[in-house]
C-alpha atoms as one frame of an Amber mdcrd trajectory, in Angstrom:
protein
 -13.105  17.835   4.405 -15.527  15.190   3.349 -18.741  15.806   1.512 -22.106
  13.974   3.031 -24.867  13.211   1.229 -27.878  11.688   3.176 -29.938   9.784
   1.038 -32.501   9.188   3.434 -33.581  12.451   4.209 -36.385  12.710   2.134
 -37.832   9.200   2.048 -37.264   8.903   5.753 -40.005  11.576   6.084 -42.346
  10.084   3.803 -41.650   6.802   6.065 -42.488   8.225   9.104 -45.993   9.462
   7.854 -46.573   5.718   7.103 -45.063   4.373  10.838 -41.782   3.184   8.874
 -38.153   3.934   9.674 -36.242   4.385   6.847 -32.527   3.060   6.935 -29.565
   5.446   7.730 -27.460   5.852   5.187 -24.396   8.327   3.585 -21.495   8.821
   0.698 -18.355  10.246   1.193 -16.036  11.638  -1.749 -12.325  11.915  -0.519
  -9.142  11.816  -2.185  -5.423  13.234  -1.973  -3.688  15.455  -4.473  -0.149
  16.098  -4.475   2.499  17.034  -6.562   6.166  17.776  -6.662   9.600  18.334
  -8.085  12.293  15.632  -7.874  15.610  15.745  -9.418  17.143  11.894  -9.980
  20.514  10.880 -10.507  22.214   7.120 -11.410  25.753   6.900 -10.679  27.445
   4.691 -13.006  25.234   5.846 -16.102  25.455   9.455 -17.686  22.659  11.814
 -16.975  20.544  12.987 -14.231  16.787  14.160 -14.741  14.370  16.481 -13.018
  10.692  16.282 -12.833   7.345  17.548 -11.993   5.833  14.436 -10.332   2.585
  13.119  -8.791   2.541  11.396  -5.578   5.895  12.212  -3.867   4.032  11.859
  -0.543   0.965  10.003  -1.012  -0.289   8.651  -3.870  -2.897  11.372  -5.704
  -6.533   9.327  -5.437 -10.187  10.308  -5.968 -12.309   8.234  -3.709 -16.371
   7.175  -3.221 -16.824   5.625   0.127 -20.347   4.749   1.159 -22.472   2.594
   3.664 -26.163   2.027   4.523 -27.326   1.086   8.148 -29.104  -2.713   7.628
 -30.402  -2.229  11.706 -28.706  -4.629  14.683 -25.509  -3.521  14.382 -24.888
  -4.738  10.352 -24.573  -2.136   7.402 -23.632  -2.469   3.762 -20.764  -0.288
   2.418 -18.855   0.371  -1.243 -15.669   1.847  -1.603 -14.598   3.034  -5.407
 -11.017   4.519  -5.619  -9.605   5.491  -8.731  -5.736   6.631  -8.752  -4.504
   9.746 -10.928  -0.931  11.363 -11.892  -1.664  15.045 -10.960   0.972  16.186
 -13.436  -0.169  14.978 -16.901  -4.043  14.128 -15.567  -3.590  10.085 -16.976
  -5.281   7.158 -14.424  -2.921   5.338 -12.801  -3.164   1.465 -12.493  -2.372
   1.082 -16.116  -5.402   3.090 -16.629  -7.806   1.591 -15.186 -11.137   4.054
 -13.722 -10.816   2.344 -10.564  -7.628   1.054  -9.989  -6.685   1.939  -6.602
 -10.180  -0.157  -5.202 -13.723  -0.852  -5.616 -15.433  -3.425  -3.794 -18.952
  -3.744  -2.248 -19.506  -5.685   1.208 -21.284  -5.989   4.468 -20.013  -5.113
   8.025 -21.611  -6.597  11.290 -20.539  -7.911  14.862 -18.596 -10.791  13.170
 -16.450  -8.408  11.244 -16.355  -7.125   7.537 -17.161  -9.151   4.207 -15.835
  -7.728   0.633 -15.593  -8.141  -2.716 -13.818  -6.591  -5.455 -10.880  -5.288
  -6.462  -8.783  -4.094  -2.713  -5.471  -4.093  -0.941  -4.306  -7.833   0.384
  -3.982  -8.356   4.010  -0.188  -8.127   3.738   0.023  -4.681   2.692  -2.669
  -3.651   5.294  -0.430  -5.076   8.035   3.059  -3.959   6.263   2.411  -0.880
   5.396   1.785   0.950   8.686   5.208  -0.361   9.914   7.213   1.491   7.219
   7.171   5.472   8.474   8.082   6.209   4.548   5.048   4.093   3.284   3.159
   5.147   0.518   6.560   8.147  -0.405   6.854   7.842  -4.271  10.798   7.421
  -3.541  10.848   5.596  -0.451   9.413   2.078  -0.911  11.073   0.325  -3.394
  13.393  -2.509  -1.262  10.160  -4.438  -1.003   9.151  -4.163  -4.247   7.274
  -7.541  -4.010   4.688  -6.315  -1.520   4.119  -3.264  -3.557   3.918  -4.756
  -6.452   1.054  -7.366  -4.945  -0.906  -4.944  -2.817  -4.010  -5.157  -4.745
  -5.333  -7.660  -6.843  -8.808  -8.120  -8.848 -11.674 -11.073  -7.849 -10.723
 -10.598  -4.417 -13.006 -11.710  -1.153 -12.052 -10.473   1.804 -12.512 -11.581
   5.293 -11.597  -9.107   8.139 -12.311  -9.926  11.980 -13.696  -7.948  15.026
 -10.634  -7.142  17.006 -11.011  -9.494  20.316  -8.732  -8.596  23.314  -6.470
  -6.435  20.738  -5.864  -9.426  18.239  -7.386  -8.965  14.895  -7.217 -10.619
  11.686  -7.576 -10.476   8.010  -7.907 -13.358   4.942  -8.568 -12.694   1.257
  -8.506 -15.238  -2.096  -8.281 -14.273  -5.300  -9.917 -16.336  -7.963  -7.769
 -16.641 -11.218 -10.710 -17.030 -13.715  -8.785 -18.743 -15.792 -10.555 -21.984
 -18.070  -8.884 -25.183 -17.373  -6.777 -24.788 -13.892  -8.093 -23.145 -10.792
  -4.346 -22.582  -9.809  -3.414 -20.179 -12.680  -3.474 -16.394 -11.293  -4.775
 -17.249  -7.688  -3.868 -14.983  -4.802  -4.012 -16.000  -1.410  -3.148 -13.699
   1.999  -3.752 -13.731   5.660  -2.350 -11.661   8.581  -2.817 -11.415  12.236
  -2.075  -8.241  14.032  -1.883  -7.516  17.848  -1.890  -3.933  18.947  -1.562
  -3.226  22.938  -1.779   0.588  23.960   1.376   2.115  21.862   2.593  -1.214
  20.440   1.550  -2.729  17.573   3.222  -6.236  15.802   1.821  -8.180  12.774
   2.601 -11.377  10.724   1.174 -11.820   7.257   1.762 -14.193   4.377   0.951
 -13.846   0.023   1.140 -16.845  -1.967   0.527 -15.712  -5.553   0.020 -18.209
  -8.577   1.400 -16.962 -12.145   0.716 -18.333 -15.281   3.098 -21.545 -16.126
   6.552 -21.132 -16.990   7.776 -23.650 -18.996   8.295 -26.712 -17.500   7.895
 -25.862 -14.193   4.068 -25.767 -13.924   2.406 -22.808 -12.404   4.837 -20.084
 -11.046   4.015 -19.537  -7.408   5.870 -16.295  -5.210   5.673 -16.776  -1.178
   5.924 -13.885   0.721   6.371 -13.573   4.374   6.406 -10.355   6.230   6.975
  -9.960   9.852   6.674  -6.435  11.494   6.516  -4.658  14.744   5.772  -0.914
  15.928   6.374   1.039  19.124   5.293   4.547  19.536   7.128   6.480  22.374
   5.213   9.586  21.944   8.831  11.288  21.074   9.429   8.893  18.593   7.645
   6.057  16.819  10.130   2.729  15.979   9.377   0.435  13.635  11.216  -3.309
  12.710  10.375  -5.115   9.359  11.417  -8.200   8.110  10.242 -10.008   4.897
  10.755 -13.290   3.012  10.787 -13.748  -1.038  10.520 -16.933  -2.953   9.517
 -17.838  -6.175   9.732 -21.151  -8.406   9.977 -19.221 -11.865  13.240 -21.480
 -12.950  16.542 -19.853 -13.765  14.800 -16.556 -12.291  13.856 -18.299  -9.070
  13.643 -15.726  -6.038  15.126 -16.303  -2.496  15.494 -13.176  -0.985  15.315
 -11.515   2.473  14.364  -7.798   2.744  14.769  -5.751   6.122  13.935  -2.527
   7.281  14.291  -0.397  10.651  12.769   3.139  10.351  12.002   6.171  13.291
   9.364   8.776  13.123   9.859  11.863  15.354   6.398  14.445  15.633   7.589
  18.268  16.283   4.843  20.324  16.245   3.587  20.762  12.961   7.050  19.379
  11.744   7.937  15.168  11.035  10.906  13.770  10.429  11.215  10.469   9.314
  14.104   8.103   8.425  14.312   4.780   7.603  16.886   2.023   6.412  16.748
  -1.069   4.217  18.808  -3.958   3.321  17.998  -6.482   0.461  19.904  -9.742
   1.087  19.760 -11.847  -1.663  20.391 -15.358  -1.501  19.817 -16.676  -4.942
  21.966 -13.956  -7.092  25.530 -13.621  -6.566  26.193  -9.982  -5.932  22.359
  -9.000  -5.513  21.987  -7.138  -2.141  21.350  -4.030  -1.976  20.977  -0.965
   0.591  18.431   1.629   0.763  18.792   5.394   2.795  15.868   7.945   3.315
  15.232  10.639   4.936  12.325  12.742   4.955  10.199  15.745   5.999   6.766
  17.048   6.361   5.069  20.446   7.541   1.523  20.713   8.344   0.103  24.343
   7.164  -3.009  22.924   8.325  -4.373  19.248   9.134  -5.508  18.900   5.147
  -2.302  20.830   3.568   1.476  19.664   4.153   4.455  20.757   2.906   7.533
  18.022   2.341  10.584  16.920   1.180  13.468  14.257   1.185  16.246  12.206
   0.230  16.595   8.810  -0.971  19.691   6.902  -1.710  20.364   2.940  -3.220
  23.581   0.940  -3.505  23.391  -1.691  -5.526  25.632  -4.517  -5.793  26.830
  -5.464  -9.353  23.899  -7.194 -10.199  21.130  -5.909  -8.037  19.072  -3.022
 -10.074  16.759  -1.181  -7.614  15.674   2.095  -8.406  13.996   5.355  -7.487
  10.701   7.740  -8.363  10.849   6.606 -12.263  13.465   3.744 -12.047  11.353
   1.543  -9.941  12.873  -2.203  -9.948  14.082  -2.713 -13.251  14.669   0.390
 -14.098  17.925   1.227 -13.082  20.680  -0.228 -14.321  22.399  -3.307 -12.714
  25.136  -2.310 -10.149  24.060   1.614 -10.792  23.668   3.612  -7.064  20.411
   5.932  -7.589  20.106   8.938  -5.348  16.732  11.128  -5.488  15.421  14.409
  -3.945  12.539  15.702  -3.802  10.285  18.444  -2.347   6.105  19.116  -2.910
   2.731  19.786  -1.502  -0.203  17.520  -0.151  -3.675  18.286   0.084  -6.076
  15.818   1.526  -9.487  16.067   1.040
């Protein structure tokens, strides 16, 4: 359920009295809470651990979403999103209020201009094609478009969609005195979607700060993905590219998912696989397994649970839940289960 408030009820009133029309316009306050237990173990170290955890599912959010009507078919809108571990009450983001988003922006015939902090085009387009996106366990092959989803001093472009072709571009400025270069983010994608299919093909090429020598670190990603839904069954293909200058830790990688999402009813099953080939590291590939569940007690409130399993080779370290990449120890083969509740709101 989403709360309305209509600012112009009131002054549109008064306007009237005077022969004026006042402009249309509304806020919305949204979010998603969700919590649940997951028990995490790492082959190849002692120990296992079991949790009370936020965002198993989705990721718990509290959300503003507004928009005024400007008249001929253009409007002004604001999103503010702040992110929130449901368990402990702390702000996600590394604290900040509004991590998840907050941009302002204008939306007309010609498509959608914003500003602020907000998801890159590559994660708009990859996202959808992973039926485990957004699963606190689930996503962490392709760390690298996770970990550049969002990024601050963003404008964003986003087309009209014209014969079912539709298009997004966003730079980041890296504010940083003496190189235009240093922290810069740029990301485009094209999608096509035709009745039940839907394919996209975005790119990221992120500027770091310098790493010795080598000038400015830069990481290219490219991510090509592709979605058919059968009604049955939804299949999805996903294929993405890794590089990075950053010297003896230079990146060449190749990441690779299929995944299949079958509606029952009120029930969803969902299963996915990913490989990580990569082609820098001896022995760094990896394998990723998931399966998982949801129930819908109602279209707000759903029930769900799952499996996740890693191999790692010898020195690839992916991990799960807590041992995002990193985290686990090189070689180690983390398996995770989990089971909670989501409420959207």
């Amino acid at each position: 359920m989403k709360l309305r408030i209509s600012a112009s009820s009131l002054a549109g009133t008064l306007l009237c009295l005077c022969g004026s029309a006042a402009a249309e316009s509304s806020v919305a306050v949204y979010g998603v809470v969700d919590a649940g237990l997951t028990w995490e173990s790492e082959r190849h170290r002692a120990g296992s651990s079991t949790s009370l955890v936020s965002g198993g599912n989705s990721a718990s959010r509290l959300g503003f979403r507004g928009s005024e009507e400007l008249g001929k078919g253009w409007k002004a809108l604001f999103v503010l999103e702040s992110g929130f571990s449901l368990d402990d009450g702390a702000l996600g983001q590394g604290g900040l209020l509004w991590g998840r988003k907050s941009f302002v922006g204008l939306s007309g015939p010609y498509g959608t201009l914003t500003l602020g902090r907000q998801d890159s085009p590559l994660y708009d387009y990859a996202a959808p094609m992973d039926p485990l996106s957004g699963a606190l366990a689930f996503t962490r092959i392709f760390t690298q478009a996770s970990k550049y989803r969002r990024d601050n001093n963003t404008i964003k472009y986003a087309s009209p969609t014209l014969g079912g072709f539709k298009g997004q571009l966003a730079y980041s400025f890296g504010e940083t005195a003496g190189t235009s270069a240093s922290g810069r983010l740029l990301s485009a994608g094209l999608n096509y979607t035709r009745g039940a299919s839907s394919s996209s093909l975005s790119m990221q090429n992120i500027n770091s700060q310098a790493v010795g020598n080598n000038g400015i670190k830069t990481i290219r990603l490219v991510n090509l993905g592709t979605r058919y839904d059968f009604k049955v069954a939804a299949v999805s293909l996903m294929m993405q590219t890794n590089k990075s200058n950053e010297g003896a830790k230079a990146m060449d990688s190749r990441d690779f998912l299929a995944g299949v999402s079958v509606p029952l009813g009120a029930h969803k099953i969902s299963a996915s696989v990913m490989v990580h080939k990569d082609r820098k590291q001896s022995s760094g590939d990896a394998r990723q397994l998931a399966l998982g569940y949801t129930y819908g007690l109602s279209p707000r409130t759903h029930l769900y649970g799952g499996i996740a399993h890693i191999s790692n080779n010898k020195r690839a370290r992916f991990g799960l839940a807590s041992l995002a990449e990193g985290g686990a120890s090189d070689g180690s083969d983390p398996m995770l289960y989990t089971a909670g509740m989501k409420h959207i709101f």
